[in-house]
Amino acid sequence: KKSQKNYNLLTRLAFGAGRTLTESFRLAQMEAVVLMLEEHECEWVEALGKDLHKPRFETVLCEVTPVKNEAVHAMNNLKKWMQPQPVERNLSTTLDECRVVHEPVGVVFIRGSWCSPVQMCLVPLLGAIAAGNCAILSPSEWAAHTAELLHRLVPFYLDNECFHVILEGVNDLPEVFELKFDHIFFAGKQNRLGISAAHTLTPVTLIIGGKNPCYVDRECDIGTTAQRLVWARFHNAGQSLVAPGYVLCHAQVKARLVQAMKSCLIHFYGSDPRESKSFGRLINLEVFNRVKDLLWRSGKVAVGGQVVEAEKYIAPTILTEVTESDLIMHQEVFGPVLPILTVNDVDEAITFINKQEKALCVYAYSTNTKVRPIIFETSSGSFCSNDSILQSLMVTLPFGGVGASGMGSFHGRYSFDAFSHRKSCLLRSARLECVTYLRYPPYEDHNLSLIAWASTHSQRSRGWCQIM
């Protein structure tokens, strides 16, 4: 804890000295993040291979590339983001300036997740850098090799006074939070960390996750749907915040969908996925045992089901005959198991989804536009039709949860906003006192009428600044 106090003090001093405020500094730090990824790509692949048995393809596609895209997007738009945003004025402020200024919040704390240990550390870090903050980064200790690599490389590429990586277990974080930060970004399920942040009135961005529903309509391309669902659910051995958590499909397409998904699994991973170089492993025995328990206590295995504890291996598994009361429908899986339930129509699917906690993502596969009500009649952090996960990788879309799946959002401009304070600024002129005198005592009804009229006029012209 003493070293964390030292890091906190160093970053406070660096921020107070204004080291992070210039556009050139921010650009240089973001360029350094890209360079760190490019010059050590093999080491990132090796670290994630050791932590998650993650194939190189998935590491480059889902970890390294999204971070580089975020950095390039931020560097290309930083000048525009940093500029004050003017707002409309009313008659009494015609000679004044009304603007919103984005200023950095200060020192931020970023806790990454173990399921996407590079992306969920460095993407929010880029937002903090772009907004002009100092940051302390805490990668998950479960992805130990990736955490060690971040701890070793970040000091060689980023400013040593403004940015630090600490290796702390999740049980130590409440004490770390007591050191007081200006914003906390956290990915994962740890409610007590949110409570710890609340004790110091620290604003938070929480990416919590949840069970992401996926509706498959009877009018859909079964082959394409199966391929996209199988990839989304079983990449990284199912350890993803944004993977489909369960499928709601029509009874008349269920058998065809299961068969198509079985064919996809054989095509993707061979007859024995355990031998495939494209299929990962679970992060540790704690996760393995929890997923195995959910698998054995829910529904009926239609495909897969094999487990090997010594390798932390669970085969890609599809469950049928699952009921709403099954244990797997009440816990986030974070493993290669996909439950399938049946519904009669899209309205029943919407009713089912709305009975659950709000999800991080909702998915729908259909060639029929009648499923569009799912967008408007359900609430979730994001929505994607006829594919899965891709909406969470787009730098121009905000990514975050709602309700039980989290609060706040990030990616691109939304990351910049998450780590910025939007300060209202009115730069008044000393002139036009012949108008503003109306607000001064002694109060007169005639003056009040004039001010009320001006105020009413402003309300009808949206966006006018109301100060007189």
Short mmCIF file of C-alpha atoms in Angstrom, two decimals:
data_model
loop_
_atom_site.label_atom_id
_atom_site.label_comp_id
_atom_site.label_asym_id
_atom_site.label_seq_id
_atom_site.Cartn_x
_atom_site.Cartn_y
_atom_site.Cartn_z
CA LYS A 1 0.00 0.00 0.00
CA LYS A 2 2.95 2.31 0.66
CA SER A 3 4.11 1.98 -2.97
CA GLN A 4 0.59 2.81 -4.16
CA LYS A 5 0.68 5.98 -2.09
CA ASN A 6 3.97 6.86 -3.77
CA TYR A 7 2.51 6.27 -7.24
CA ASN A 8 -0.52 8.34 -6.36
CA LEU A 9 1.69 11.18 -5.10
CA LEU A 10 3.91 11.07 -8.19
CA THR A 11 0.96 11.26 -10.56
CA ARG A 12 -0.63 14.05 -8.50
CA LEU A 13 2.57 16.08 -8.71
CA ALA A 14 2.90 15.42 -12.45
CA PHE A 15 -0.68 16.42 -13.14
CA GLY A 16 -0.37 19.50 -10.95
CA ALA A 17 2.68 20.55 -12.95
CA GLY A 18 0.57 20.42 -16.14
CA ARG A 19 2.67 17.76 -17.87
CA THR A 20 -0.32 16.10 -19.55
CA LEU A 21 -2.14 19.19 -20.81
CA THR A 22 -0.55 19.86 -24.19
CA GLU A 23 -1.76 18.26 -27.38
CA SER A 24 1.81 17.28 -28.31
CA PHE A 25 2.29 15.34 -25.06
CA ARG A 26 -0.96 13.44 -25.49
CA LEU A 27 -0.16 12.55 -29.11
CA ALA A 28 3.32 11.35 -28.17
CA GLN A 29 1.98 9.07 -25.44
CA MET A 30 -0.65 7.56 -27.73
CA GLU A 31 1.96 6.98 -30.43
CA ALA A 32 4.07 5.24 -27.78
CA VAL A 33 1.21 2.84 -26.99
CA VAL A 34 0.99 1.87 -30.67
CA LEU A 35 4.76 1.42 -30.83
CA MET A 36 4.68 -0.77 -27.70
CA LEU A 37 2.14 -3.07 -29.34
CA GLU A 38 3.92 -3.24 -32.69
CA GLU A 39 7.45 -3.78 -31.40
CA HIS A 40 6.41 -6.51 -28.95
CA GLU A 41 3.58 -8.23 -30.80
CA CYS A 42 5.19 -11.64 -30.39
CA GLU A 43 5.44 -11.12 -26.63
CA TRP A 44 1.76 -10.15 -26.39
CA VAL A 45 0.84 -13.27 -28.34
CA GLU A 46 3.04 -15.40 -26.08
CA ALA A 47 1.65 -13.89 -22.86
CA LEU A 48 -1.97 -14.38 -23.87
CA GLY A 49 -1.12 -17.86 -25.08
CA LYS A 50 0.16 -18.71 -21.60
CA ASP A 51 -2.76 -17.07 -19.79
CA LEU A 52 -5.68 -18.19 -21.95
CA HIS A 53 -4.19 -20.53 -24.56
CA LYS A 54 -5.31 -17.79 -26.90
CA PRO A 55 -4.49 -18.29 -30.58
CA ARG A 56 -2.34 -15.65 -32.25
CA PHE A 57 -5.20 -14.87 -34.65
CA GLU A 58 -7.55 -13.96 -31.77
CA THR A 59 -4.88 -11.97 -29.94
CA VAL A 60 -4.10 -9.82 -32.98
CA LEU A 61 -7.75 -9.46 -34.06
CA CYS A 62 -9.45 -8.92 -30.70
CA GLU A 63 -6.71 -7.50 -28.47
CA VAL A 64 -3.96 -5.70 -30.39
CA THR A 65 -5.88 -4.33 -33.40
CA PRO A 66 -8.73 -2.70 -31.41
CA VAL A 67 -6.20 -0.83 -29.27
CA LYS A 68 -4.29 0.41 -32.31
CA ASN A 69 -7.55 1.49 -33.97
CA GLU A 70 -8.52 3.45 -30.85
CA ALA A 71 -5.13 5.17 -30.77
CA VAL A 72 -5.21 6.15 -34.45
CA HIS A 73 -8.79 7.41 -34.19
CA ALA A 74 -7.98 9.49 -31.11
CA MET A 75 -4.81 10.96 -32.64
CA ASN A 76 -6.69 11.91 -35.81
CA ASN A 77 -9.44 13.68 -33.87
CA LEU A 78 -7.69 15.00 -30.76
CA LYS A 79 -7.36 18.60 -31.93
CA LYS A 80 -11.11 18.77 -32.63
CA TRP A 81 -12.01 17.10 -29.30
CA MET A 82 -9.86 19.52 -27.32
CA GLN A 83 -11.44 22.63 -28.81
CA PRO A 84 -14.07 24.48 -26.73
CA GLN A 85 -17.60 23.84 -27.97
CA PRO A 86 -19.65 27.01 -28.52
CA VAL A 87 -23.36 27.01 -27.65
CA GLU A 88 -26.11 29.33 -28.80
CA ARG A 89 -26.72 32.64 -27.03
CA ASN A 90 -29.78 34.78 -26.34
CA LEU A 91 -30.16 38.53 -26.89
CA SER A 92 -28.68 39.48 -23.54
CA THR A 93 -25.48 37.50 -24.27
CA THR A 94 -25.07 38.51 -27.91
CA LEU A 95 -21.69 40.11 -27.23
CA ASP A 96 -20.55 37.33 -24.89
CA GLU A 97 -19.20 33.82 -25.39
CA CYS A 98 -20.99 30.67 -24.16
CA ARG A 99 -18.84 27.58 -24.49
CA VAL A 100 -18.13 24.18 -23.00
CA VAL A 101 -14.49 23.52 -22.15
CA HIS A 102 -13.21 19.96 -21.71
CA GLU A 103 -10.65 19.73 -18.94
CA PRO A 104 -8.97 16.56 -17.62
CA VAL A 105 -10.35 15.23 -14.35
CA GLY A 106 -6.88 14.52 -12.89
CA VAL A 107 -5.58 11.11 -11.81
CA VAL A 108 -7.62 8.11 -12.96
CA PHE A 109 -7.48 4.46 -11.93
CA ILE A 110 -8.07 1.77 -14.57
CA ARG A 111 -8.75 -1.83 -13.60
CA GLY A 112 -8.66 -4.20 -16.56
CA SER A 113 -10.45 -7.51 -17.00
CA TRP A 114 -8.82 -10.92 -17.30
CA CYS A 115 -10.91 -12.03 -20.30
CA SER A 116 -9.59 -9.22 -22.55
CA PRO A 117 -6.51 -8.23 -20.58
CA VAL A 118 -4.85 -6.05 -23.23
CA GLN A 119 -7.87 -4.39 -24.80
CA MET A 120 -9.67 -3.61 -21.53
CA CYS A 121 -6.53 -2.06 -20.04
CA LEU A 122 -5.16 -0.05 -22.94
CA VAL A 123 -8.35 1.21 -24.62
CA PRO A 124 -9.51 3.12 -21.52
CA LEU A 125 -5.90 4.20 -20.92
CA LEU A 126 -5.88 5.81 -24.37
CA GLY A 127 -9.07 7.69 -23.44
CA ALA A 128 -7.46 8.92 -20.23
CA ILE A 129 -4.35 10.03 -22.14
CA ALA A 130 -6.37 11.79 -24.84
CA ALA A 131 -8.33 13.70 -22.20
CA GLY A 132 -5.07 14.88 -20.56
CA ASN A 133 -5.03 12.81 -17.38
CA CYS A 134 -2.45 10.89 -15.42
CA ALA A 135 -3.34 7.24 -14.86
CA ILE A 136 -2.58 4.23 -12.71
CA LEU A 137 -3.24 0.95 -14.49
CA SER A 138 -4.12 -2.26 -12.64
CA PRO A 139 -4.26 -5.35 -14.90
CA SER A 140 -6.02 -8.45 -13.59
CA GLU A 141 -3.76 -10.79 -11.66
CA TRP A 142 -5.62 -13.76 -13.17
CA ALA A 143 -3.98 -13.02 -16.54
CA ALA A 144 -0.61 -12.98 -14.80
CA HIS A 145 1.70 -13.17 -17.82
CA THR A 146 -0.08 -10.33 -19.59
CA ALA A 147 -0.08 -8.27 -16.39
CA GLU A 148 3.66 -8.79 -15.97
CA LEU A 149 4.27 -7.75 -19.58
CA LEU A 150 2.27 -4.55 -19.09
CA HIS A 151 4.18 -3.90 -15.87
CA ARG A 152 7.50 -4.34 -17.68
CA LEU A 153 6.81 -2.51 -20.96
CA VAL A 154 4.69 0.50 -19.98
CA PRO A 155 7.55 2.24 -18.10
CA PHE A 156 9.78 1.95 -21.20
CA TYR A 157 7.24 3.60 -23.50
CA LEU A 158 5.09 5.98 -21.46
CA ASP A 159 6.01 8.90 -19.22
CA ASN A 160 7.22 7.45 -15.91
CA GLU A 161 5.79 10.25 -13.80
CA CYS A 162 2.32 10.32 -15.35
CA PHE A 163 1.56 6.63 -15.93
CA HIS A 164 2.13 3.60 -13.72
CA VAL A 165 1.20 -0.08 -13.67
CA ILE A 166 0.57 -1.78 -10.34
CA LEU A 167 0.16 -5.50 -9.71
CA GLU A 168 -2.53 -5.77 -7.06
CA GLY A 169 -4.99 -8.54 -6.28
CA VAL A 170 -8.67 -7.71 -6.39
CA ASN A 171 -8.86 -8.03 -2.60
CA ASP A 172 -6.36 -5.17 -2.22
CA LEU A 173 -8.22 -2.74 -4.45
CA PRO A 174 -10.67 -1.32 -1.87
CA GLU A 175 -7.65 -0.06 0.11
CA VAL A 176 -6.11 1.33 -3.08
CA PHE A 177 -9.34 3.20 -3.81
CA GLU A 178 -9.09 4.90 -0.42
CA LEU A 179 -6.14 6.84 -1.83
CA LYS A 180 -8.72 8.88 -3.76
CA PHE A 181 -8.80 9.09 -7.52
CA ASP A 182 -10.64 11.49 -9.79
CA HIS A 183 -12.22 8.74 -11.88
CA ILE A 184 -12.24 4.94 -11.72
CA PHE A 185 -12.71 2.65 -14.71
CA PHE A 186 -13.48 -0.94 -13.79
CA ALA A 187 -14.34 -3.98 -15.90
CA GLY A 188 -15.70 -7.03 -14.09
CA LYS A 189 -18.08 -8.12 -11.36
CA GLN A 190 -16.92 -6.66 -8.05
CA ASN A 191 -19.74 -4.74 -6.40
CA ARG A 192 -17.70 -3.91 -3.32
CA LEU A 193 -15.23 -2.00 -5.46
CA GLY A 194 -18.06 0.24 -6.59
CA ILE A 195 -19.05 0.68 -2.96
CA SER A 196 -15.45 1.60 -2.07
CA ALA A 197 -15.45 4.22 -4.81
CA ALA A 198 -18.76 5.59 -3.55
CA HIS A 199 -17.29 6.14 -0.08
CA THR A 200 -14.88 8.69 -1.56
CA LEU A 201 -17.50 10.10 -3.99
CA THR A 202 -15.35 9.02 -6.92
CA PRO A 203 -17.10 8.94 -10.33
CA VAL A 204 -16.90 5.56 -12.03
CA THR A 205 -17.25 3.86 -15.38
CA LEU A 206 -18.29 0.26 -14.75
CA ILE A 207 -18.38 -2.44 -17.42
CA ILE A 208 -20.04 -5.25 -15.49
CA GLY A 209 -21.43 -7.56 -18.15
CA GLY A 210 -24.31 -9.99 -17.69
CA LYS A 211 -26.19 -12.58 -19.73
CA ASN A 212 -26.50 -11.34 -23.30
CA PRO A 213 -29.66 -12.62 -25.03
CA CYS A 214 -29.65 -13.64 -28.67
CA TYR A 215 -32.93 -14.02 -30.58
CA VAL A 216 -32.94 -16.24 -33.69
CA ASP A 217 -36.01 -15.73 -35.84
CA ARG A 218 -37.57 -18.45 -37.98
CA GLU A 219 -36.87 -16.19 -40.96
CA CYS A 220 -33.07 -16.15 -40.98
CA ASP A 221 -30.16 -17.58 -42.90
CA ILE A 222 -29.45 -20.61 -40.71
CA GLY A 223 -25.97 -21.24 -42.12
CA THR A 224 -24.75 -17.67 -41.67
CA THR A 225 -26.42 -17.38 -38.27
CA ALA A 226 -24.76 -20.59 -37.04
CA GLN A 227 -21.29 -19.52 -38.20
CA ARG A 228 -21.50 -16.09 -36.59
CA LEU A 229 -23.01 -17.42 -33.37
CA VAL A 230 -20.43 -20.17 -33.00
CA TRP A 231 -17.53 -17.79 -33.54
CA ALA A 232 -18.95 -15.21 -31.13
CA ARG A 233 -19.74 -17.69 -28.35
CA PHE A 234 -16.67 -19.92 -28.52
CA HIS A 235 -13.77 -17.63 -29.41
CA ASN A 236 -11.45 -17.21 -26.41
CA ALA A 237 -13.15 -20.37 -25.04
CA GLY A 238 -16.29 -18.33 -24.37
CA GLN A 239 -14.55 -15.95 -21.96
CA SER A 240 -16.02 -12.69 -23.20
CA LEU A 241 -18.16 -9.93 -21.74
CA VAL A 242 -19.94 -9.46 -25.07
CA ALA A 243 -20.50 -13.03 -26.27
CA PRO A 244 -24.12 -14.23 -26.66
CA GLY A 245 -25.13 -15.68 -23.30
CA TYR A 246 -28.15 -17.70 -24.44
CA VAL A 247 -30.25 -18.20 -27.56
CA LEU A 248 -34.00 -17.74 -27.87
CA CYS A 249 -35.17 -19.41 -31.07
CA HIS A 250 -38.37 -20.71 -32.65
CA ALA A 251 -39.07 -24.38 -31.99
CA GLN A 252 -39.37 -25.08 -35.72
CA VAL A 253 -35.78 -23.89 -36.42
CA LYS A 254 -34.15 -25.24 -33.26
CA ALA A 255 -33.13 -28.62 -34.69
CA ARG A 256 -31.73 -27.07 -37.87
CA LEU A 257 -29.85 -24.41 -35.88
CA VAL A 258 -28.27 -26.97 -33.53
CA GLN A 259 -27.23 -29.16 -36.46
CA ALA A 260 -25.78 -26.18 -38.32
CA MET A 261 -23.86 -25.09 -35.25
CA LYS A 262 -22.53 -28.61 -34.77
CA SER A 263 -21.26 -28.58 -38.35
CA CYS A 264 -19.62 -25.20 -37.76
CA LEU A 265 -17.86 -26.47 -34.64
CA ILE A 266 -16.40 -29.38 -36.60
CA HIS A 267 -15.35 -27.03 -39.39
CA PHE A 268 -13.80 -24.50 -36.97
CA TYR A 269 -12.13 -26.82 -34.45
CA GLY A 270 -12.17 -30.31 -35.96
CA SER A 271 -13.78 -33.44 -34.54
CA ASP A 272 -11.81 -32.99 -31.30
CA PRO A 273 -11.50 -29.29 -30.33
CA ARG A 274 -9.03 -30.29 -27.62
CA GLU A 275 -6.47 -30.87 -30.38
CA SER A 276 -7.25 -27.62 -32.19
CA LYS A 277 -4.74 -24.77 -32.13
CA SER A 278 -7.66 -22.39 -32.60
CA PHE A 279 -9.47 -23.19 -29.34
CA GLY A 280 -8.44 -21.75 -25.98
CA ARG A 281 -8.59 -22.83 -22.35
CA LEU A 282 -10.18 -21.42 -19.23
CA ILE A 283 -8.17 -18.92 -17.25
CA ASN A 284 -7.89 -20.95 -14.00
CA LEU A 285 -9.42 -23.82 -12.02
CA GLU A 286 -11.86 -21.52 -10.23
CA VAL A 287 -13.49 -20.55 -13.52
CA PHE A 288 -13.19 -24.12 -14.82
CA ASN A 289 -15.02 -25.61 -11.84
CA ARG A 290 -17.76 -22.99 -11.95
CA VAL A 291 -18.43 -23.52 -15.67
CA LYS A 292 -18.30 -27.30 -15.27
CA ASP A 293 -20.88 -27.07 -12.47
CA LEU A 294 -23.19 -24.94 -14.60
CA LEU A 295 -22.78 -27.36 -17.51
CA TRP A 296 -23.66 -30.45 -15.50
CA ARG A 297 -26.60 -28.92 -13.65
CA SER A 298 -28.46 -27.37 -16.60
CA GLY A 299 -30.37 -28.69 -19.60
CA LYS A 300 -29.19 -31.49 -21.88
CA VAL A 301 -25.90 -31.66 -23.76
CA ALA A 302 -26.61 -31.65 -27.50
CA VAL A 303 -23.02 -31.03 -28.59
CA GLY A 304 -19.74 -31.22 -26.64
CA GLY A 305 -19.69 -31.57 -22.87
CA GLN A 306 -16.22 -33.09 -22.48
CA VAL A 307 -13.99 -31.71 -19.69
CA VAL A 308 -10.33 -32.20 -18.80
CA GLU A 309 -9.45 -30.61 -15.47
CA ALA A 310 -5.67 -30.92 -15.86
CA GLU A 311 -5.84 -28.72 -18.97
CA LYS A 312 -8.68 -26.45 -17.77
CA TYR A 313 -10.41 -27.63 -20.95
CA ILE A 314 -14.14 -27.65 -21.57
CA ALA A 315 -15.29 -28.55 -25.07
CA PRO A 316 -17.51 -26.16 -27.01
CA THR A 317 -20.91 -27.16 -25.68
CA ILE A 318 -24.49 -26.53 -26.77
CA LEU A 319 -27.26 -27.19 -24.26
CA THR A 320 -30.88 -27.86 -25.19
CA GLU A 321 -33.97 -28.48 -23.05
CA VAL A 322 -32.86 -25.57 -20.89
CA THR A 323 -35.50 -23.93 -18.69
CA GLU A 324 -35.65 -20.44 -17.25
CA SER A 325 -35.12 -21.87 -13.76
CA ASP A 326 -31.88 -23.69 -14.63
CA LEU A 327 -28.78 -22.48 -12.82
CA ILE A 328 -27.04 -21.51 -16.05
CA MET A 329 -29.77 -18.93 -16.73
CA HIS A 330 -29.00 -17.11 -13.49
CA GLN A 331 -25.22 -16.77 -13.76
CA GLU A 332 -22.87 -15.34 -16.33
CA VAL A 333 -21.11 -18.34 -17.87
CA PHE A 334 -17.71 -17.00 -19.03
CA GLY A 335 -17.02 -20.32 -20.68
CA PRO A 336 -17.69 -22.32 -23.87
CA VAL A 337 -21.30 -23.27 -23.08
CA LEU A 338 -24.34 -21.96 -24.99
CA PRO A 339 -27.88 -22.67 -23.70
CA ILE A 340 -30.76 -22.71 -26.21
CA LEU A 341 -34.37 -22.01 -25.24
CA THR A 342 -37.44 -21.87 -27.48
CA VAL A 343 -40.01 -19.11 -27.94
CA ASN A 344 -43.08 -18.83 -30.19
CA ASP A 345 -42.46 -15.40 -31.66
CA VAL A 346 -40.54 -12.16 -31.31
CA ASP A 347 -43.03 -10.77 -28.77
CA GLU A 348 -42.41 -13.71 -26.46
CA ALA A 349 -38.67 -13.18 -26.88
CA ILE A 350 -39.02 -9.51 -25.93
CA THR A 351 -41.08 -10.44 -22.86
CA PHE A 352 -38.45 -13.00 -21.82
CA ILE A 353 -35.58 -10.53 -22.27
CA ASN A 354 -37.37 -7.83 -20.29
CA LYS A 355 -37.87 -10.20 -17.35
CA GLN A 356 -34.09 -10.46 -16.94
CA GLU A 357 -31.57 -7.88 -15.74
CA LYS A 358 -30.53 -5.38 -18.42
CA ALA A 359 -27.77 -6.90 -20.51
CA LEU A 360 -24.56 -5.47 -21.90
CA CYS A 361 -25.58 -6.62 -25.40
CA VAL A 362 -28.72 -7.85 -27.16
CA TYR A 363 -28.48 -9.72 -30.46
CA ALA A 364 -31.07 -10.65 -33.09
CA TYR A 365 -30.70 -12.76 -36.23
CA SER A 366 -33.42 -12.38 -38.84
CA THR A 367 -34.12 -11.43 -42.44
CA ASN A 368 -37.50 -10.06 -41.36
CA THR A 369 -37.80 -6.40 -40.39
CA LYS A 370 -40.53 -7.36 -37.91
CA VAL A 371 -37.81 -8.05 -35.33
CA ARG A 372 -36.85 -4.35 -35.25
CA PRO A 373 -39.06 -3.78 -32.15
CA ILE A 374 -36.36 -5.62 -30.18
CA ILE A 375 -34.20 -2.49 -30.52
CA PHE A 376 -36.83 -0.20 -29.04
CA GLU A 377 -38.71 -2.52 -26.67
CA THR A 378 -35.68 -3.89 -24.79
CA SER A 379 -32.97 -2.02 -22.91
CA SER A 380 -29.29 -2.94 -23.14
CA GLY A 381 -25.87 -1.41 -23.41
CA SER A 382 -25.68 -2.20 -27.13
CA PHE A 383 -27.57 -3.98 -29.90
CA CYS A 384 -26.43 -5.83 -33.00
CA SER A 385 -28.47 -7.62 -35.65
CA ASN A 386 -27.27 -10.53 -37.78
CA ASP A 387 -23.89 -10.61 -36.08
CA SER A 388 -22.37 -10.48 -32.61
CA ILE A 389 -19.55 -8.64 -30.80
CA LEU A 390 -18.57 -6.35 -33.70
CA GLN A 391 -20.53 -3.39 -32.29
CA SER A 392 -18.23 -3.48 -29.25
CA LEU A 393 -15.13 -3.05 -31.41
CA MET A 394 -16.19 0.07 -33.33
CA VAL A 395 -14.39 3.20 -32.18
CA THR A 396 -17.26 5.42 -33.32
CA LEU A 397 -19.89 3.68 -31.16
CA PRO A 398 -20.08 4.07 -27.37
CA PHE A 399 -19.59 0.83 -25.47
CA GLY A 400 -20.95 0.39 -21.97
CA GLY A 401 -23.74 -1.04 -19.89
CA VAL A 402 -27.02 0.08 -18.43
CA GLY A 403 -28.61 -0.91 -15.13
CA ALA A 404 -27.11 -4.16 -13.87
CA SER A 405 -24.68 -4.40 -16.81
CA GLY A 406 -22.80 -1.22 -15.90
CA MET A 407 -22.73 2.54 -16.09
CA GLY A 408 -20.95 4.98 -18.36
CA SER A 409 -19.39 4.21 -21.75
CA PHE A 410 -16.10 4.44 -23.61
CA HIS A 411 -14.47 4.09 -27.06
CA GLY A 412 -13.32 6.95 -29.26
CA ARG A 413 -14.84 10.33 -28.39
CA TYR A 414 -16.83 8.65 -25.61
CA SER A 415 -13.59 7.67 -23.85
CA PHE A 416 -12.38 11.26 -24.11
CA ASP A 417 -15.67 12.46 -22.58
CA ALA A 418 -15.61 9.79 -19.85
CA PHE A 419 -12.30 11.10 -18.53
CA SER A 420 -13.08 14.81 -19.03
CA HIS A 421 -14.96 17.39 -17.01
CA ARG A 422 -17.26 19.46 -19.23
CA LYS A 423 -16.96 22.92 -17.74
CA SER A 424 -19.59 25.54 -18.57
CA CYS A 425 -18.00 28.88 -19.42
CA LEU A 426 -19.73 32.23 -19.95
CA LEU A 427 -17.31 35.00 -20.97
CA ARG A 428 -19.34 38.16 -20.41
CA SER A 429 -18.89 41.61 -21.78
CA ALA A 430 -18.98 44.65 -19.49
CA ARG A 431 -21.32 46.32 -21.97
CA LEU A 432 -25.13 46.18 -22.29
CA GLU A 433 -25.67 47.11 -18.65
CA CYS A 434 -28.74 48.88 -19.99
CA VAL A 435 -30.30 45.41 -20.28
CA THR A 436 -28.89 43.53 -17.30
CA TYR A 437 -29.92 46.30 -14.85
CA LEU A 438 -33.43 44.81 -15.04
CA ARG A 439 -32.44 42.06 -12.58
CA TYR A 440 -31.24 44.43 -9.85
CA PRO A 441 -33.22 45.61 -6.78
CA PRO A 442 -35.38 47.40 -6.08
CA TYR A 443 -37.50 44.81 -7.90
CA GLU A 444 -40.25 46.07 -10.17
CA ASP A 445 -43.06 44.03 -11.72
CA HIS A 446 -42.40 45.68 -15.07
CA ASN A 447 -38.78 44.52 -15.01
CA LEU A 448 -39.88 41.04 -13.97
CA SER A 449 -42.23 40.86 -16.96
CA LEU A 450 -39.43 41.78 -19.33
CA ILE A 451 -37.08 39.18 -17.86
CA ALA A 452 -39.82 36.53 -17.89
CA TRP A 453 -40.54 37.34 -21.53
CA ALA A 454 -36.89 36.99 -22.44
CA SER A 455 -36.67 33.72 -20.57
CA THR A 456 -39.77 32.33 -22.29
CA HIS A 457 -38.40 33.39 -25.67
CA SER A 458 -35.14 31.59 -24.91
CA GLN A 459 -36.92 28.37 -24.04
CA ARG A 460 -38.62 28.37 -27.42
CA SER A 461 -35.25 28.74 -29.15
CA ARG A 462 -33.54 25.55 -28.14
CA GLY A 463 -30.01 25.75 -26.92
CA TRP A 464 -29.98 29.42 -25.93
CA CYS A 465 -27.93 30.28 -22.88
CA GLN A 466 -30.33 31.41 -20.14
CA ILE A 467 -28.08 33.67 -18.09
CA MET A 468 -29.00 37.39 -18.07
#
